[in-house]
mmCIF file of C-alpha atoms in Angstrom:
data_model
loop_
_atom_site.group_PDB
_atom_site.id
_atom_site.type_symbol
_atom_site.label_atom_id
_atom_site.label_comp_id
_atom_site.label_asym_id
_atom_site.label_seq_id
_atom_site.Cartn_x
_atom_site.Cartn_y
_atom_site.Cartn_z
ATOM 1 C CA UNK U 19 -5.486 23.988 -62.043
ATOM 2 C CA UNK U 20 -6.230 27.131 -60.040
ATOM 3 C CA UNK U 21 -7.657 25.468 -56.924
ATOM 4 C CA UNK U 22 -5.599 25.771 -53.726
ATOM 5 C CA UNK U 23 -4.189 22.326 -52.832
ATOM 6 C CA UNK U 24 -5.147 22.992 -49.211
ATOM 7 C CA UNK U 25 -8.827 23.535 -50.062
ATOM 8 C CA UNK U 26 -9.583 21.040 -52.811
ATOM 9 C CA UNK U 27 -12.826 19.086 -52.902
ATOM 10 C CA UNK U 28 -11.969 15.421 -53.230
ATOM 11 C CA UNK U 29 -14.070 12.555 -54.599
ATOM 12 C CA UNK U 30 -13.012 8.955 -53.980
ATOM 13 C CA UNK U 31 -14.459 6.175 -56.133
ATOM 14 C CA UNK U 32 -14.405 2.940 -54.167
ATOM 15 C CA UNK U 33 -14.801 2.532 -50.392
ATOM 16 C CA UNK U 34 -12.817 -0.672 -49.978
ATOM 17 C CA UNK U 35 -9.322 -1.428 -48.703
ATOM 18 C CA UNK U 36 -7.581 1.469 -50.485
ATOM 19 C CA UNK U 37 -10.400 3.958 -51.053
ATOM 20 C CA UNK U 38 -11.387 4.400 -47.420
ATOM 21 C CA UNK U 39 -7.703 5.064 -46.669
ATOM 22 C CA UNK U 40 -7.557 7.787 -49.335
ATOM 23 C CA UNK U 41 -10.619 9.449 -47.816
ATOM 24 C CA UNK U 42 -9.028 9.259 -44.367
ATOM 25 C CA UNK U 43 -5.766 10.871 -45.496
ATOM 26 C CA UNK U 44 -7.453 13.709 -47.374
ATOM 27 C CA UNK U 45 -9.983 14.395 -44.595
ATOM 28 C CA UNK U 46 -7.155 14.498 -42.041
ATOM 29 C CA UNK U 47 -5.433 17.048 -44.291
ATOM 30 C CA UNK U 48 -8.500 19.303 -44.085
ATOM 31 C CA UNK U 49 -10.300 18.464 -47.339
ATOM 32 C CA UNK U 50 -14.000 17.826 -47.800
ATOM 33 C CA UNK U 51 -14.325 14.331 -49.243
ATOM 34 C CA UNK U 52 -17.161 12.505 -50.944
ATOM 35 C CA UNK U 53 -16.832 8.752 -51.339
ATOM 36 C CA UNK U 54 -18.950 6.377 -53.388
ATOM 37 C CA UNK U 55 -19.116 2.645 -54.006
ATOM 38 C CA UNK U 56 -21.468 0.390 -55.955
ATOM 39 C CA UNK U 57 -21.371 -2.085 -53.061
ATOM 40 C CA UNK U 58 -23.819 -0.781 -50.443
ATOM 41 C CA UNK U 59 -22.177 -2.644 -47.555
ATOM 42 C CA UNK U 60 -18.823 -0.973 -48.258
ATOM 43 C CA UNK U 61 -20.397 2.458 -48.352
ATOM 44 C CA UNK U 62 -22.494 1.872 -45.233
ATOM 45 C CA UNK U 63 -19.436 0.937 -43.145
ATOM 46 C CA UNK U 64 -16.851 3.312 -44.573
ATOM 47 C CA UNK U 65 -17.122 5.984 -41.880
ATOM 48 C CA UNK U 66 -16.930 3.457 -39.047
ATOM 49 C CA UNK U 67 -13.817 1.894 -40.609
ATOM 50 C CA UNK U 68 -12.147 5.272 -40.995
ATOM 51 C CA UNK U 69 -13.091 6.199 -37.417
ATOM 52 C CA UNK U 70 -11.543 2.960 -36.147
ATOM 53 C CA UNK U 71 -8.310 3.728 -38.020
ATOM 54 C CA UNK U 72 -8.175 7.254 -36.623
ATOM 55 C CA UNK U 73 -8.785 5.985 -33.107
ATOM 56 C CA UNK U 74 -6.124 3.309 -33.457
ATOM 57 C CA UNK U 75 -3.570 5.835 -34.726
ATOM 58 C CA UNK U 76 -4.409 8.467 -32.125
ATOM 59 C CA UNK U 77 -5.535 10.938 -34.791
ATOM 60 C CA UNK U 78 -8.416 13.403 -34.524
ATOM 61 C CA UNK U 79 -11.608 11.371 -34.897
ATOM 62 C CA UNK U 80 -13.719 14.451 -35.607
ATOM 63 C CA UNK U 81 -12.247 14.692 -39.114
ATOM 64 C CA UNK U 82 -14.633 11.869 -40.057
ATOM 65 C CA UNK U 83 -17.271 14.596 -40.402
ATOM 66 C CA UNK U 84 -15.454 15.797 -43.522
ATOM 67 C CA UNK U 85 -16.189 12.472 -45.256
ATOM 68 C CA UNK U 86 -19.601 12.168 -46.934
ATOM 69 C CA UNK U 87 -20.646 8.765 -48.304
ATOM 70 C CA UNK U 88 -22.689 9.178 -51.467
ATOM 71 C CA UNK U 89 -24.483 6.400 -53.355
ATOM 72 C CA UNK U 90 -24.954 8.439 -56.537
ATOM 73 C CA UNK U 91 -21.852 8.766 -58.731
ATOM 74 C CA UNK U 92 -22.916 12.024 -60.392
ATOM 75 C CA UNK U 93 -23.553 13.622 -56.999
ATOM 76 C CA UNK U 94 -20.265 12.333 -55.606
ATOM 77 C CA UNK U 95 -18.081 13.842 -58.341
ATOM 78 C CA UNK U 96 -20.113 16.802 -59.553
ATOM 79 C CA UNK U 97 -18.391 19.450 -57.414
ATOM 80 C CA UNK U 98 -15.008 17.738 -57.162
ATOM 81 C CA UNK U 99 -11.709 19.387 -58.001
ATOM 82 C CA UNK U 100 -9.942 16.018 -57.874
ATOM 83 C CA UNK U 101 -11.348 12.529 -58.449
ATOM 84 C CA UNK U 102 -9.360 9.423 -57.533
ATOM 85 C CA UNK U 103 -10.504 5.927 -58.434
ATOM 86 C CA UNK U 104 -9.822 2.918 -56.201
ATOM 87 C CA UNK U 105 -11.846 0.098 -57.756
ATOM 88 C CA UNK U 106 -10.527 -3.387 -58.520
ATOM 89 C CA UNK U 107 -7.642 -4.057 -60.948
ATOM 90 C CA UNK U 108 -9.945 -4.506 -63.943
ATOM 91 C CA UNK U 109 -9.075 -2.471 -67.047
ATOM 92 C CA UNK U 110 -12.546 -2.485 -68.698
ATOM 93 C CA UNK U 111 -14.140 -1.520 -65.376
ATOM 94 C CA UNK U 112 -11.774 1.405 -64.894
ATOM 95 C CA UNK U 113 -12.247 2.576 -68.496
ATOM 96 C CA UNK U 114 -16.032 2.439 -68.171
ATOM 97 C CA UNK U 115 -15.975 4.281 -64.855
ATOM 98 C CA UNK U 116 -13.842 7.177 -66.125
ATOM 99 C CA UNK U 117 -15.926 7.491 -69.291
ATOM 100 C CA UNK U 118 -18.980 7.937 -67.064
ATOM 101 C CA UNK U 119 -17.244 10.269 -64.617
ATOM 102 C CA UNK U 120 -16.047 12.548 -67.416
ATOM 103 C CA UNK U 121 -19.657 13.375 -68.191
ATOM 104 C CA UNK U 122 -20.292 14.640 -64.667
ATOM 105 C CA UNK U 123 -17.197 16.733 -63.825
ATOM 106 C CA UNK U 124 -15.850 20.127 -64.871
ATOM 107 C CA UNK U 125 -13.348 20.262 -67.757
ATOM 108 C CA UNK U 126 -10.540 21.152 -65.340
ATOM 109 C CA UNK U 127 -11.265 18.470 -62.717
ATOM 110 C CA UNK U 128 -8.243 16.193 -62.401
ATOM 111 C CA UNK U 129 -8.971 12.493 -62.822
ATOM 112 C CA UNK U 130 -6.621 9.982 -61.197
ATOM 113 C CA UNK U 131 -6.535 6.198 -61.284
ATOM 114 C CA UNK U 132 -5.021 4.162 -58.478
ATOM 115 C CA UNK U 133 -3.587 0.988 -59.987
ATOM 116 C CA UNK U 134 -0.621 -1.184 -59.072
ATOM 117 C CA UNK U 135 0.527 -2.161 -62.555
ATOM 118 C CA UNK U 136 -1.946 -1.229 -65.332
ATOM 119 C CA UNK U 137 -0.546 1.497 -67.624
ATOM 120 C CA UNK U 138 -2.466 4.739 -67.156
ATOM 121 C CA UNK U 139 -2.431 5.263 -70.914
ATOM 122 C CA UNK U 140 -4.617 2.175 -71.326
ATOM 123 C CA UNK U 141 -7.088 3.366 -68.706
ATOM 124 C CA UNK U 142 -7.432 6.973 -69.915
ATOM 125 C CA UNK U 143 -7.108 6.660 -73.713
ATOM 126 C CA UNK U 144 -10.872 6.922 -74.297
ATOM 127 C CA UNK U 145 -11.366 10.259 -72.513
ATOM 128 C CA UNK U 146 -12.175 13.446 -74.384
ATOM 129 C CA UNK U 147 -9.902 15.610 -72.219
ATOM 130 C CA UNK U 148 -6.843 13.495 -71.495
ATOM 131 C CA UNK U 149 -4.549 16.327 -70.410
ATOM 132 C CA UNK U 150 -6.044 16.269 -66.889
ATOM 133 C CA UNK U 151 -5.885 12.461 -66.500
ATOM 134 C CA UNK U 152 -3.071 10.690 -64.656
ATOM 135 C CA UNK U 153 -2.260 7.884 -62.248
ATOM 136 C CA UNK U 154 -1.609 7.886 -58.499
ATOM 137 C CA UNK U 155 -0.334 4.604 -57.090
ATOM 138 C CA UNK U 156 -0.721 4.483 -53.323
ATOM 139 C CA UNK U 157 0.686 1.665 -51.174
ATOM 140 C CA UNK U 158 -1.199 -0.382 -48.610
ATOM 141 C CA UNK U 159 -2.105 0.600 -45.954
ATOM 142 C CA UNK U 160 -2.526 4.043 -47.523
ATOM 143 C CA UNK U 161 -2.698 5.889 -44.197
ATOM 144 C CA UNK U 162 0.647 4.425 -43.049
ATOM 145 C CA UNK U 163 2.833 4.103 -46.168
ATOM 146 C CA UNK U 164 3.866 7.592 -47.352
ATOM 147 C CA UNK U 165 4.733 6.965 -51.006
ATOM 148 C CA UNK U 166 2.383 7.925 -53.834
ATOM 149 C CA UNK U 167 3.667 7.416 -57.372
ATOM 150 C CA UNK U 168 2.256 10.099 -59.692
ATOM 151 C CA UNK U 169 2.190 8.832 -63.264
ATOM 152 C CA UNK U 170 1.673 10.974 -66.348
ATOM 153 C CA UNK U 171 0.874 9.832 -69.861
ATOM 154 C CA UNK U 172 1.953 11.401 -73.142
ATOM 155 C CA UNK U 173 -1.190 13.543 -72.880
ATOM 156 C CA UNK U 174 -0.987 14.670 -69.238
ATOM 157 C CA UNK U 175 -0.247 18.374 -68.817
ATOM 158 C CA UNK U 176 2.690 19.471 -66.628
ATOM 159 C CA UNK U 177 0.357 21.664 -64.503
ATOM 160 C CA UNK U 178 -1.838 18.639 -63.737
ATOM 161 C CA UNK U 179 1.217 16.675 -62.602
ATOM 162 C CA UNK U 180 2.556 19.582 -60.528
ATOM 163 C CA UNK U 181 -0.807 20.217 -58.832
ATOM 164 C CA UNK U 182 -1.286 16.537 -57.999
ATOM 165 C CA UNK U 183 2.236 16.301 -56.578
ATOM 166 C CA UNK U 184 1.561 19.378 -54.442
ATOM 167 C CA UNK U 185 -1.829 18.045 -53.287
ATOM 168 C CA UNK U 186 -0.289 14.843 -51.962
ATOM 169 C CA UNK U 187 2.724 16.558 -50.418
ATOM 170 C CA UNK U 188 0.397 18.921 -48.557
ATOM 171 C CA UNK U 189 -1.515 15.869 -47.268
ATOM 172 C CA UNK U 190 1.676 14.460 -45.765
ATOM 173 C CA UNK U 191 2.447 11.962 -48.521
ATOM 174 C CA UNK U 192 5.740 11.459 -50.371
ATOM 175 C CA UNK U 193 4.905 11.946 -54.073
ATOM 176 C CA UNK U 194 7.263 10.497 -56.689
ATOM 177 C CA UNK U 195 6.971 11.533 -60.333
ATOM 178 C CA UNK U 196 6.974 8.604 -62.776
ATOM 179 C CA UNK U 197 7.991 10.268 -66.044
ATOM 180 C CA UNK U 198 7.150 7.367 -68.384
ATOM 181 C CA UNK U 199 3.986 5.296 -68.182
ATOM 182 C CA UNK U 200 5.253 1.705 -67.971
ATOM 183 C CA UNK U 201 3.582 -1.380 -66.412
ATOM 184 C CA UNK U 202 4.271 -1.488 -62.673
ATOM 185 C CA UNK U 203 5.673 2.074 -62.627
ATOM 186 C CA UNK U 204 8.729 2.227 -60.302
ATOM 187 C CA UNK U 205 7.949 0.531 -57.007
ATOM 188 C CA UNK U 206 6.317 -2.629 -58.295
ATOM 189 C CA UNK U 207 8.942 -3.125 -60.995
ATOM 190 C CA UNK U 208 11.631 -3.061 -58.299
ATOM 191 C CA UNK U 209 9.608 -5.152 -55.867
ATOM 192 C CA UNK U 210 8.715 -7.878 -58.349
ATOM 193 C CA UNK U 211 12.232 -8.036 -59.777
ATOM 194 C CA UNK U 212 13.261 -9.018 -56.243
ATOM 195 C CA UNK U 213 10.343 -11.444 -55.942
ATOM 196 C CA UNK U 214 11.236 -13.106 -59.247
ATOM 197 C CA UNK U 215 14.745 -13.908 -58.010
ATOM 198 C CA UNK U 216 13.392 -14.951 -54.593
ATOM 199 C CA UNK U 217 11.045 -17.475 -56.227
ATOM 200 C CA UNK U 218 13.862 -18.681 -58.479
ATOM 201 C CA UNK U 219 16.163 -19.374 -55.513
ATOM 202 C CA UNK U 220 13.524 -21.660 -54.007
ATOM 203 C CA UNK U 221 12.639 -23.228 -57.362
ATOM 204 C CA UNK U 222 16.307 -24.050 -58.027
ATOM 205 C CA UNK U 223 16.746 -25.626 -54.589
ATOM 206 C CA UNK U 224 19.315 -23.061 -53.450
ATOM 207 C CA UNK U 225 17.353 -22.452 -50.243
ATOM 208 C CA UNK U 226 13.825 -22.637 -48.847
ATOM 209 C CA UNK U 227 11.306 -19.781 -48.648
ATOM 210 C CA UNK U 228 11.935 -19.034 -44.982
ATOM 211 C CA UNK U 229 15.664 -18.647 -45.663
ATOM 212 C CA UNK U 230 15.028 -16.182 -48.490
ATOM 213 C CA UNK U 231 12.980 -13.990 -46.173
ATOM 214 C CA UNK U 232 15.510 -14.302 -43.343
ATOM 215 C CA UNK U 233 18.423 -13.255 -45.573
ATOM 216 C CA UNK U 234 16.548 -10.176 -46.801
ATOM 217 C CA UNK U 235 15.247 -9.087 -43.380
ATOM 218 C CA UNK U 236 18.552 -9.685 -41.569
ATOM 219 C CA UNK U 237 20.813 -8.117 -44.219
ATOM 220 C CA UNK U 238 20.157 -5.429 -46.811
ATOM 221 C CA UNK U 239 16.501 -5.115 -45.791
ATOM 222 C CA UNK U 240 17.643 -3.389 -42.611
ATOM 223 C CA UNK U 241 19.294 -0.632 -44.638
ATOM 224 C CA UNK U 242 16.607 -0.071 -47.254
ATOM 225 C CA UNK U 243 14.611 2.478 -45.263
ATOM 226 C CA UNK U 244 17.618 4.822 -45.205
ATOM 227 C CA UNK U 245 19.850 3.593 -48.034
ATOM 228 C CA UNK U 246 18.380 3.140 -51.510
ATOM 229 C CA UNK U 247 20.020 0.759 -54.005
ATOM 230 C CA UNK U 248 21.623 3.468 -56.123
ATOM 231 C CA UNK U 249 22.837 5.330 -53.035
ATOM 232 C CA UNK U 250 24.347 2.015 -51.948
ATOM 233 C CA UNK U 251 25.992 1.559 -55.361
ATOM 234 C CA UNK U 252 27.574 4.980 -55.072
ATOM 235 C CA UNK U 253 28.594 4.263 -51.481
ATOM 236 C CA UNK U 254 30.519 1.099 -52.394
ATOM 237 C CA UNK U 255 31.599 2.488 -55.767
ATOM 238 C CA UNK U 256 30.272 2.083 -59.280
ATOM 239 C CA UNK U 257 33.454 0.189 -60.190
ATOM 240 C CA UNK U 258 32.766 -2.475 -57.559
ATOM 241 C CA UNK U 259 29.113 -2.565 -58.595
ATOM 242 C CA UNK U 260 30.153 -3.198 -62.204
ATOM 243 C CA UNK U 261 32.534 -5.978 -61.177
ATOM 244 C CA UNK U 262 29.810 -7.693 -59.142
ATOM 245 C CA UNK U 263 27.318 -7.383 -62.006
ATOM 246 C CA UNK U 264 29.710 -9.032 -64.455
ATOM 247 C CA UNK U 265 29.796 -12.102 -62.235
ATOM 248 C CA UNK U 266 26.256 -12.349 -60.853
ATOM 249 C CA UNK U 267 23.892 -10.958 -63.511
ATOM 250 C CA UNK U 268 24.391 -13.809 -66.004
ATOM 251 C CA UNK U 269 23.122 -16.230 -63.339
ATOM 252 C CA UNK U 270 20.169 -14.174 -62.078
ATOM 253 C CA UNK U 271 16.681 -15.221 -63.215
ATOM 254 C CA UNK U 272 15.786 -13.421 -66.444
ATOM 255 C CA UNK U 273 13.000 -15.363 -68.146
ATOM 256 C CA UNK U 274 10.172 -13.038 -69.235
ATOM 257 C CA UNK U 275 7.242 -15.080 -67.923
ATOM 258 C CA UNK U 276 6.101 -16.195 -64.452
ATOM 259 C CA UNK U 277 7.936 -18.984 -62.659
ATOM 260 C CA UNK U 278 6.573 -22.498 -63.317
ATOM 261 C CA UNK U 279 7.039 -23.095 -59.588
ATOM 262 C CA UNK U 280 4.697 -20.184 -58.806
ATOM 263 C CA UNK U 281 2.207 -21.369 -61.422
ATOM 264 C CA UNK U 282 2.249 -24.840 -59.828
ATOM 265 C CA UNK U 283 1.506 -23.407 -56.370
ATOM 266 C CA UNK U 284 -1.517 -21.549 -57.733
ATOM 267 C CA UNK U 285 -2.727 -24.587 -59.708
ATOM 268 C CA UNK U 286 -2.559 -26.669 -56.511
ATOM 269 C CA UNK U 287 -4.616 -24.095 -54.603
ATOM 270 C CA UNK U 288 -1.701 -23.022 -52.443
ATOM 271 C CA UNK U 289 -2.662 -19.350 -52.438
ATOM 272 C CA UNK U 290 -0.818 -18.151 -49.350
ATOM 273 C CA UNK U 291 -2.827 -16.708 -46.454
ATOM 274 C CA UNK U 292 -6.080 -17.290 -48.401
ATOM 275 C CA UNK U 293 -5.660 -21.065 -48.209
ATOM 276 C CA UNK U 294 -3.238 -21.442 -45.318
ATOM 277 C CA UNK U 295 -0.314 -22.413 -47.519
ATOM 278 C CA UNK U 296 1.742 -20.798 -50.266
ATOM 279 C CA UNK U 297 5.523 -20.847 -50.276
ATOM 280 C CA UNK U 298 5.106 -21.744 -46.580
ATOM 281 C CA UNK U 299 2.302 -23.062 -44.367
ATOM 282 C CA UNK U 300 0.480 -20.452 -42.270
ATOM 283 C CA UNK U 301 -1.795 -21.068 -39.307
ATOM 284 C CA UNK U 302 -4.441 -18.485 -38.451
ATOM 285 C CA UNK U 303 -2.334 -17.416 -35.468
ATOM 286 C CA UNK U 304 0.790 -17.013 -37.598
ATOM 287 C CA UNK U 305 -1.107 -14.945 -40.135
ATOM 288 C CA UNK U 306 -2.490 -12.627 -37.442
ATOM 289 C CA UNK U 307 0.929 -12.257 -35.842
ATOM 290 C CA UNK U 308 2.619 -11.310 -39.124
ATOM 291 C CA UNK U 309 -0.077 -8.813 -40.054
ATOM 292 C CA UNK U 310 0.186 -7.218 -36.619
ATOM 293 C CA UNK U 311 3.981 -7.097 -36.839
ATOM 294 C CA UNK U 312 3.849 -5.272 -40.178
ATOM 295 C CA UNK U 313 1.272 -2.736 -38.969
ATOM 296 C CA UNK U 314 3.181 -2.034 -35.748
ATOM 297 C CA UNK U 315 6.404 -1.538 -37.704
ATOM 298 C CA UNK U 316 4.667 0.934 -40.055
ATOM 299 C CA UNK U 317 3.103 2.793 -37.131
ATOM 300 C CA UNK U 318 6.503 3.249 -35.521
ATOM 301 C CA UNK U 319 7.962 4.496 -38.804
ATOM 302 C CA UNK U 320 5.069 6.946 -39.212
ATOM 303 C CA UNK U 321 5.476 8.299 -35.666
ATOM 304 C CA UNK U 322 9.224 8.624 -36.133
#
């Protein structure tokens, strides 16, 4: 890829929760961005949503002029150096979209899928030129969380990976190279391993949901921003880590499927914030307060 990472033309497919954030980040980094969405309402409001984010964060609102909403897919991607997809987590939909996009872009245009857990190999296997196809997993909200996991497949070329890593680094993100394409990549495998044990503790009656969250937030959660788990293992010693594992790992939840307790919550319609109750009950005020607390925390981390 010969295009300068500071001057790339970006196309974003999907103007929803994640896609409008991608457009915001790339526009703020100086790129010209086209964005498209099959849902007219999402496309019609995308610039106003980005402008509101920029205003809230104290960023330059004039960068919104670098974002061009485009209803026609071929027009949106035709001149792009880099295309990133942010549609729903639906494998057939993603496959169909990339098959269509491939017919409109140059042979060297990099194609990236944003997905939380779907293997990139499954999404891109039907393309004619798979060496330029890869995954980029952003975290929500994309304009506040710095990490982007860059996932290659067995077909992805090293230059495509290197260019994509450089593109995101230049845009102020923290790219992490995922060297093997596995479900969930790195972040979600770690996150949901923790969630599995958290659910199990409640299911087994060891504690309630609020206690699980309190223990995490008031203990090792406070260190995680500056001390990763393997740094921590080295800090305390691999010998102590091994001794602890010999005692605790045999008792940690290890079944391969979802928790029956979680399945029961879903079956009963206890869907969390969506229904007002999940592992805990949530009033509208409590939901708003928690969302605000998370956003304010991320803003402070970004400014720091």
